[in-house]
Amino acid sequence: MSVGLKEIVIPAAAALISASVLLIARSVAFRFLHRWAEKTETKVDDIIIKSLKTPSIYWCIAIGLYIGVAVSDFPEKYVFYFSRAIHIIVILSITIATASLSGKISKNYIQKLDLPIPTTGLAYGILKGTILVVGFLIILSLLGVSITPLITALGVGGLAVALALQDTLANLFAGIHILVEKSIRVGDFIKLETGQEGYVEDITWRTTRVRMLPNNTVIIPNSKLAQSVVTNYYLPEKRMSLLIPIGVSYSSDPEKVEKILVEEAKKAVGQVQGLLGEPEPFVRFIPGFGDSSLDFTLICQVQEFVDQYLAQHELRKRIFKRFKEEGIEIPFPHRTIYLREEKDWKR
């Protein structure tokens, strides 16, 4: 065996053995960590383990290569390039792992504490992009590339790109504005000025997705959403008032009608999903005197917007049944028409 062959085989064997030992140790360590994470209540440890599982493979290989290069008799020039390449691989894998880990942990933390901060695709993208840019700048610095000329070139090129992508950038900054203002959040039930209404599923860098009650999705550019009139049924809180108009005959006693309506609404609390008992239901003699009926309005509270449909359904059935039992008439619209003969008109 020649000396040249030995110079290659020994470092390769050292790198292979070192990487193999590290991969075995990694496998044992992750098995232990998985068992430990299953016993804990928090999800943070599961997220960390999952995020580090793939990058740790590259770290083991990189360390093995580093050991192989360290024990070799390669010329200093090649050792320098090998070491630099290994450092870049390690930094890149750490950057990607950190970006993924930070996004998942922040999302889990916000959801756990129920903070009024939107966990959207746009917010996750901004956080991940920031970490990736920092890692990229560190790699450039390691390679000895001056960042100042690069920033200048990006500034000039960015101006040209901004002019070419005006609509895209408008949607991006409109999405950021919506997130910061918190007027529309993921999970909110909103109604657009065009009439569509539904749950906000996500706010991305370009569009906002709204899932309607028929289970269809409306995709709205962020710039248009920021400029339109939107009703948010979850602000300032989810609870909302439900107004049910009810008309009875002019022969009915208003006091009795009011009492019956309040009683039926109170009985339904706890039996009808989403119907709240606080504040207590009440009745107002509004709009008042109709063309064919005395018009009342029953006012009660529901837990959120979609609960109003079942609440109205059940309350109307109960009220109709009670009116029949009490002999209270719900009148049909009617008109009185006076006719006169033509000969009488000529006189």
Short mmCIF file of C-alpha atoms in Angstrom, two decimals:
data_model
loop_
_atom_site.label_atom_id
_atom_site.label_comp_id
_atom_site.label_asym_id
_atom_site.label_seq_id
_atom_site.Cartn_x
_atom_site.Cartn_y
_atom_site.Cartn_z
CA MET A 1 0.00 0.00 0.00
CA SER A 2 1.45 3.32 -1.08
CA VAL A 3 1.77 6.35 1.15
CA GLY A 4 -0.75 8.31 -0.94
CA LEU A 5 -3.37 5.66 -0.42
CA LYS A 6 -2.77 5.65 3.32
CA GLU A 7 -3.27 9.41 3.43
CA ILE A 8 -6.75 8.90 2.00
CA VAL A 9 -7.82 5.69 3.75
CA ILE A 10 -6.91 6.70 7.32
CA PRO A 11 -8.84 10.02 7.32
CA ALA A 12 -11.78 8.34 5.53
CA ALA A 13 -11.87 5.55 8.10
CA ALA A 14 -11.62 8.04 10.97
CA ALA A 15 -14.47 10.10 9.49
CA LEU A 16 -16.65 7.01 8.87
CA ILE A 17 -16.08 5.54 12.33
CA SER A 18 -16.64 8.87 14.08
CA ALA A 19 -19.84 9.59 12.12
CA SER A 20 -21.14 6.05 12.75
CA VAL A 21 -20.53 6.30 16.49
CA LEU A 22 -22.20 9.69 16.63
CA LEU A 23 -25.23 8.47 14.63
CA ILE A 24 -25.65 5.48 16.96
CA ALA A 25 -25.39 7.76 20.00
CA ARG A 26 -27.90 10.12 18.34
CA SER A 27 -30.36 7.27 17.75
CA VAL A 28 -30.14 6.13 21.39
CA ALA A 29 -30.47 9.69 22.66
CA PHE A 30 -33.58 10.38 20.57
CA ARG A 31 -35.26 7.17 21.75
CA PHE A 32 -34.68 8.23 25.33
CA LEU A 33 -35.94 11.76 24.59
CA HIS A 34 -39.09 10.45 22.89
CA ARG A 35 -39.96 8.33 25.92
CA TRP A 36 -39.33 11.27 28.23
CA ALA A 37 -41.43 13.64 26.08
CA GLU A 38 -44.39 11.23 26.13
CA LYS A 39 -44.55 11.53 29.93
CA THR A 40 -44.71 15.35 29.94
CA GLU A 41 -47.86 17.42 29.39
CA THR A 42 -46.25 20.23 27.41
CA LYS A 43 -45.82 20.03 23.63
CA VAL A 44 -42.67 22.16 23.55
CA ASP A 45 -40.34 19.20 24.11
CA ASP A 46 -42.05 17.26 21.28
CA ILE A 47 -41.59 20.24 18.95
CA ILE A 48 -37.90 20.59 19.85
CA ILE A 49 -37.19 16.89 19.36
CA LYS A 50 -39.01 16.81 16.02
CA SER A 51 -37.24 19.93 14.76
CA LEU A 52 -33.76 18.67 15.71
CA LYS A 53 -34.17 15.10 14.46
CA THR A 54 -33.17 15.70 10.83
CA PRO A 55 -30.51 18.45 11.33
CA SER A 56 -28.75 16.31 13.94
CA ILE A 57 -27.91 13.78 11.19
CA TYR A 58 -25.98 16.45 9.30
CA TRP A 59 -24.22 17.53 12.51
CA CYS A 60 -23.00 13.97 13.13
CA ILE A 61 -21.73 13.67 9.56
CA ALA A 62 -20.08 17.10 9.73
CA ILE A 63 -18.29 16.26 13.00
CA GLY A 64 -17.12 12.96 11.52
CA LEU A 65 -15.74 14.75 8.47
CA TYR A 66 -14.07 17.33 10.69
CA ILE A 67 -12.32 14.58 12.69
CA GLY A 68 -11.25 12.87 9.48
CA VAL A 69 -9.75 16.09 8.14
CA ALA A 70 -8.07 16.78 11.49
CA VAL A 71 -6.18 13.46 11.50
CA SER A 72 -5.23 13.67 7.82
CA ASP A 73 -1.97 14.81 6.30
CA PHE A 74 -3.67 16.83 3.57
CA PRO A 75 -2.00 20.07 2.51
CA GLU A 76 -3.06 23.05 4.60
CA LYS A 77 -4.84 24.59 1.62
CA TYR A 78 -7.23 21.62 1.27
CA VAL A 79 -7.76 21.37 5.01
CA PHE A 80 -8.81 25.00 5.02
CA TYR A 81 -11.40 24.44 2.26
CA PHE A 82 -12.73 21.27 3.88
CA SER A 83 -13.10 23.00 7.24
CA ARG A 84 -14.82 25.98 5.66
CA ALA A 85 -17.31 23.74 3.83
CA ILE A 86 -18.08 21.85 7.05
CA HIS A 87 -18.65 25.10 8.93
CA ILE A 88 -21.06 26.29 6.23
CA ILE A 89 -23.02 23.03 6.35
CA VAL A 90 -23.30 23.22 10.14
CA ILE A 91 -24.35 26.89 10.14
CA LEU A 92 -26.92 26.29 7.38
CA SER A 93 -28.46 23.30 9.17
CA ILE A 94 -28.57 25.21 12.48
CA THR A 95 -30.22 28.18 10.74
CA ILE A 96 -32.90 26.00 9.13
CA ALA A 97 -33.54 24.13 12.40
CA THR A 98 -33.74 27.38 14.38
CA ALA A 99 -36.17 28.94 11.88
CA SER A 100 -38.47 25.93 11.97
CA LEU A 101 -38.19 25.53 15.74
CA SER A 102 -38.84 29.20 16.58
CA GLY A 103 -41.92 29.32 14.34
CA LYS A 104 -43.48 26.19 15.83
CA ILE A 105 -42.70 27.16 19.43
CA SER A 106 -44.09 30.69 19.03
CA LYS A 107 -47.26 29.31 17.44
CA ASN A 108 -47.71 26.77 20.23
CA TYR A 109 -47.02 29.40 22.92
CA ILE A 110 -49.55 31.85 21.48
CA GLN A 111 -52.24 29.18 21.18
CA LYS A 112 -51.61 27.91 24.71
CA LEU A 113 -51.87 31.33 26.34
CA ASP A 114 -54.75 32.40 24.05
CA LEU A 115 -52.99 35.68 23.32
CA PRO A 116 -54.61 38.12 20.85
CA ILE A 117 -51.73 37.59 18.38
CA PRO A 118 -52.51 36.00 15.01
CA THR A 119 -50.66 32.74 14.29
CA THR A 120 -50.88 33.16 10.53
CA GLY A 121 -48.81 32.00 7.58
CA LEU A 122 -47.59 35.56 7.08
CA ALA A 123 -46.38 35.94 10.69
CA TYR A 124 -44.67 32.54 10.54
CA GLY A 125 -43.08 33.45 7.18
CA ILE A 126 -41.70 36.75 8.46
CA LEU A 127 -40.15 35.09 11.54
CA LYS A 128 -38.67 32.25 9.52
CA GLY A 129 -37.41 34.59 6.79
CA THR A 130 -35.67 36.86 9.30
CA ILE A 131 -33.74 33.94 10.83
CA LEU A 132 -32.78 32.60 7.41
CA VAL A 133 -31.47 36.02 6.32
CA VAL A 134 -29.36 36.29 9.49
CA GLY A 135 -27.93 32.81 8.86
CA PHE A 136 -27.19 33.70 5.22
CA LEU A 137 -25.33 36.85 6.29
CA ILE A 138 -23.26 34.80 8.79
CA ILE A 139 -22.30 32.38 6.00
CA LEU A 140 -21.29 35.27 3.73
CA SER A 141 -19.18 36.72 6.53
CA LEU A 142 -17.52 33.31 7.04
CA LEU A 143 -16.69 33.18 3.34
CA GLY A 144 -15.09 36.61 3.57
CA VAL A 145 -17.71 38.31 1.37
CA SER A 146 -18.24 41.98 2.18
CA ILE A 147 -21.89 42.61 2.98
CA THR A 148 -21.89 46.36 2.27
CA PRO A 149 -21.63 46.13 -1.56
CA LEU A 150 -24.25 43.38 -1.48
CA ILE A 151 -26.67 45.57 0.46
CA THR A 152 -26.06 48.44 -2.00
CA ALA A 153 -26.72 46.15 -4.97
CA LEU A 154 -29.84 44.79 -3.29
CA GLY A 155 -31.03 48.34 -2.67
CA VAL A 156 -30.74 49.30 -6.33
CA GLY A 157 -32.18 45.98 -7.50
CA GLY A 158 -34.88 46.17 -4.86
CA LEU A 159 -36.11 49.48 -6.27
CA ALA A 160 -36.54 47.91 -9.71
CA VAL A 161 -38.26 44.88 -8.21
CA ALA A 162 -40.56 47.08 -6.12
CA LEU A 163 -41.72 48.91 -9.25
CA ALA A 164 -42.36 45.64 -11.06
CA LEU A 165 -44.15 44.02 -8.12
CA GLN A 166 -46.31 46.87 -6.88
CA ASP A 167 -49.45 44.74 -6.48
CA THR A 168 -47.57 41.95 -4.71
CA LEU A 169 -45.88 44.34 -2.29
CA ALA A 170 -49.17 46.15 -1.71
CA ASN A 171 -50.75 42.84 -0.65
CA LEU A 172 -47.72 42.02 1.54
CA PHE A 173 -47.78 45.31 3.45
CA ALA A 174 -51.58 45.25 3.67
CA GLY A 175 -51.30 41.82 5.29
CA ILE A 176 -48.73 43.13 7.77
CA HIS A 177 -51.02 46.10 8.51
CA ILE A 178 -53.96 43.74 9.18
CA LEU A 179 -51.82 41.64 11.55
CA VAL A 180 -50.51 44.64 13.48
CA GLU A 181 -53.89 46.36 13.74
CA LYS A 182 -55.56 43.10 14.87
CA SER A 183 -58.89 44.18 13.40
CA ILE A 184 -59.11 40.79 11.67
CA ARG A 185 -57.62 37.70 13.29
CA VAL A 186 -57.43 34.04 12.38
CA GLY A 187 -60.59 32.32 13.65
CA ASP A 188 -62.76 35.47 13.57
CA PHE A 189 -66.16 35.38 11.90
CA ILE A 190 -66.41 38.32 9.50
CA LYS A 191 -68.79 39.69 6.89
CA LEU A 192 -67.48 41.47 3.79
CA GLU A 193 -69.17 44.47 2.25
CA THR A 194 -69.86 42.28 -0.80
CA GLY A 195 -72.04 40.02 1.39
CA GLN A 196 -69.80 36.97 1.92
CA GLU A 197 -69.33 35.91 5.51
CA GLY A 198 -67.33 33.19 7.21
CA TYR A 199 -64.35 32.26 9.38
CA VAL A 200 -60.87 33.67 8.71
CA GLU A 201 -58.67 30.63 8.14
CA ASP A 202 -55.34 32.26 7.34
CA ILE A 203 -53.68 35.56 6.44
CA THR A 204 -50.80 34.86 4.07
CA TRP A 205 -48.29 37.19 2.41
CA ARG A 206 -50.67 37.82 -0.51
CA THR A 207 -54.22 36.79 0.35
CA THR A 208 -56.64 36.17 3.20
CA ARG A 209 -58.71 32.98 3.15
CA VAL A 210 -62.25 33.03 4.53
CA ARG A 211 -64.20 29.77 4.92
CA MET A 212 -67.92 30.38 4.46
CA LEU A 213 -70.66 28.44 6.27
CA PRO A 214 -71.42 26.26 3.17
CA ASN A 215 -67.74 25.15 3.50
CA ASN A 216 -66.55 27.16 0.50
CA THR A 217 -63.43 29.32 0.63
CA VAL A 218 -63.29 32.97 -0.42
CA ILE A 219 -59.78 34.18 -1.30
CA ILE A 220 -59.35 37.95 -0.95
CA PRO A 221 -56.22 39.95 -1.85
CA ASN A 222 -54.93 41.66 1.30
CA SER A 223 -54.92 45.11 -0.33
CA LYS A 224 -58.63 44.84 -1.19
CA LEU A 225 -59.48 43.53 2.28
CA ALA A 226 -57.63 46.41 3.94
CA GLN A 227 -59.64 48.94 1.90
CA SER A 228 -63.08 47.34 2.26
CA VAL A 229 -65.69 47.66 5.00
CA VAL A 230 -65.64 44.49 7.13
CA THR A 231 -67.93 43.51 10.00
CA ASN A 232 -66.10 41.43 12.61
CA TYR A 233 -68.61 39.52 14.73
CA TYR A 234 -65.90 38.49 17.20
CA LEU A 235 -64.92 42.03 18.23
CA PRO A 236 -64.98 43.33 20.87
CA GLU A 237 -66.21 39.88 22.01
CA LYS A 238 -67.89 36.80 20.57
CA ARG A 239 -71.13 37.20 22.53
CA MET A 240 -73.82 39.10 20.62
CA SER A 241 -77.45 40.14 20.92
CA LEU A 242 -80.16 38.23 19.09
CA LEU A 243 -83.27 40.19 18.08
CA ILE A 244 -86.40 38.21 17.15
CA PRO A 245 -89.40 40.21 15.82
CA ILE A 246 -92.83 38.84 16.82
CA GLY A 247 -96.28 40.12 15.79
CA VAL A 248 -99.59 39.38 17.56
CA SER A 249 -103.19 40.39 17.07
CA TYR A 250 -104.45 43.81 18.18
CA SER A 251 -106.83 41.99 20.52
CA SER A 252 -103.89 40.61 22.55
CA ASP A 253 -102.81 41.98 25.95
CA PRO A 254 -99.30 43.49 25.55
CA GLU A 255 -98.38 42.70 29.17
CA LYS A 256 -99.34 39.05 28.76
CA VAL A 257 -97.45 38.77 25.47
CA GLU A 258 -94.33 40.26 27.03
CA LYS A 259 -94.53 37.87 29.99
CA ILE A 260 -94.92 34.80 27.75
CA LEU A 261 -91.98 35.76 25.54
CA VAL A 262 -89.65 36.29 28.49
CA GLU A 263 -90.75 33.04 30.14
CA GLU A 264 -90.14 30.97 27.01
CA ALA A 265 -86.73 32.55 26.46
CA LYS A 266 -85.67 31.85 30.05
CA LYS A 267 -86.88 28.25 29.84
CA ALA A 268 -84.79 27.73 26.70
CA VAL A 269 -81.56 28.80 28.44
CA GLY A 270 -79.50 25.69 29.12
CA GLN A 271 -81.63 23.64 26.73
CA VAL A 272 -80.75 25.42 23.48
CA GLN A 273 -77.06 25.33 22.60
CA GLY A 274 -75.44 28.76 22.52
CA LEU A 275 -78.32 30.64 24.17
CA LEU A 276 -77.12 32.62 27.22
CA GLY A 277 -79.04 33.53 30.33
CA GLU A 278 -76.90 36.55 31.29
CA PRO A 279 -77.95 39.25 30.74
CA GLU A 280 -81.53 38.01 31.02
CA PRO A 281 -83.78 38.03 27.94
CA PHE A 282 -86.19 40.96 27.70
CA VAL A 283 -88.92 42.28 25.38
CA ARG A 284 -89.52 45.71 23.87
CA PHE A 285 -92.76 46.91 22.24
CA ILE A 286 -90.82 47.83 19.11
CA PRO A 287 -91.51 48.56 16.24
CA GLY A 288 -94.93 48.93 17.87
CA PHE A 289 -98.15 49.44 15.96
CA GLY A 290 -97.99 47.60 12.65
CA ASP A 291 -100.52 47.57 9.83
CA SER A 292 -102.06 44.29 10.98
CA SER A 293 -100.36 43.45 14.28
CA LEU A 294 -98.76 44.61 17.49
CA ASP A 295 -95.05 44.15 16.85
CA PHE A 296 -92.66 43.14 19.66
CA THR A 297 -88.93 42.36 19.70
CA LEU A 298 -87.49 39.61 21.90
CA ILE A 299 -83.86 40.38 22.79
CA CYS A 300 -81.52 37.73 24.17
CA GLN A 301 -77.83 36.84 24.08
CA VAL A 302 -76.06 34.08 22.15
CA GLN A 303 -72.53 32.82 22.63
CA GLU A 304 -71.36 33.62 19.08
CA PHE A 305 -72.67 34.51 15.64
CA VAL A 306 -73.48 31.02 14.32
CA ASP A 307 -75.45 30.14 17.49
CA GLN A 308 -78.20 32.54 16.45
CA TYR A 309 -79.61 30.15 13.83
CA LEU A 310 -80.38 27.30 16.23
CA ALA A 311 -81.56 29.75 18.91
CA GLN A 312 -84.04 31.42 16.55
CA HIS A 313 -85.25 28.04 15.31
CA GLU A 314 -85.98 26.68 18.79
CA LEU A 315 -87.39 29.90 20.27
CA ARG A 316 -89.83 30.44 17.40
CA LYS A 317 -91.16 26.87 17.79
CA ARG A 318 -91.60 27.28 21.54
CA ILE A 319 -93.26 30.69 21.20
CA PHE A 320 -95.66 29.48 18.51
CA LYS A 321 -96.68 26.48 20.63
CA ARG A 322 -97.18 28.67 23.73
CA PHE A 323 -99.26 31.22 21.78
CA LYS A 324 -101.59 28.44 20.63
CA GLU A 325 -101.97 27.23 24.22
CA GLU A 326 -102.72 30.77 25.48
CA GLY A 327 -105.07 31.59 22.63
CA ILE A 328 -102.93 34.45 21.31
CA GLU A 329 -103.42 34.99 17.60
CA ILE A 330 -100.65 35.68 15.12
CA PRO A 331 -102.62 37.63 12.48
CA PHE A 332 -102.37 37.49 8.72
CA PRO A 333 -101.84 40.79 6.92
CA HIS A 334 -105.19 42.17 5.77
CA ARG A 335 -106.58 45.21 3.98
CA THR A 336 -110.04 46.74 4.04
CA ILE A 337 -111.18 47.82 0.57
CA TYR A 338 -114.16 50.17 0.05
CA LEU A 339 -115.92 49.98 -3.35
CA ARG A 340 -118.40 52.44 -4.78
CA GLU A 341 -120.50 52.17 -7.89
CA GLU A 342 -119.72 54.27 -10.95
CA LYS A 343 -123.09 56.04 -10.92
CA ASP A 344 -122.49 57.19 -7.34
CA TRP A 345 -119.10 58.50 -8.37
CA LYS A 346 -120.60 60.57 -11.22
CA ARG A 347 -123.01 62.31 -8.84
#
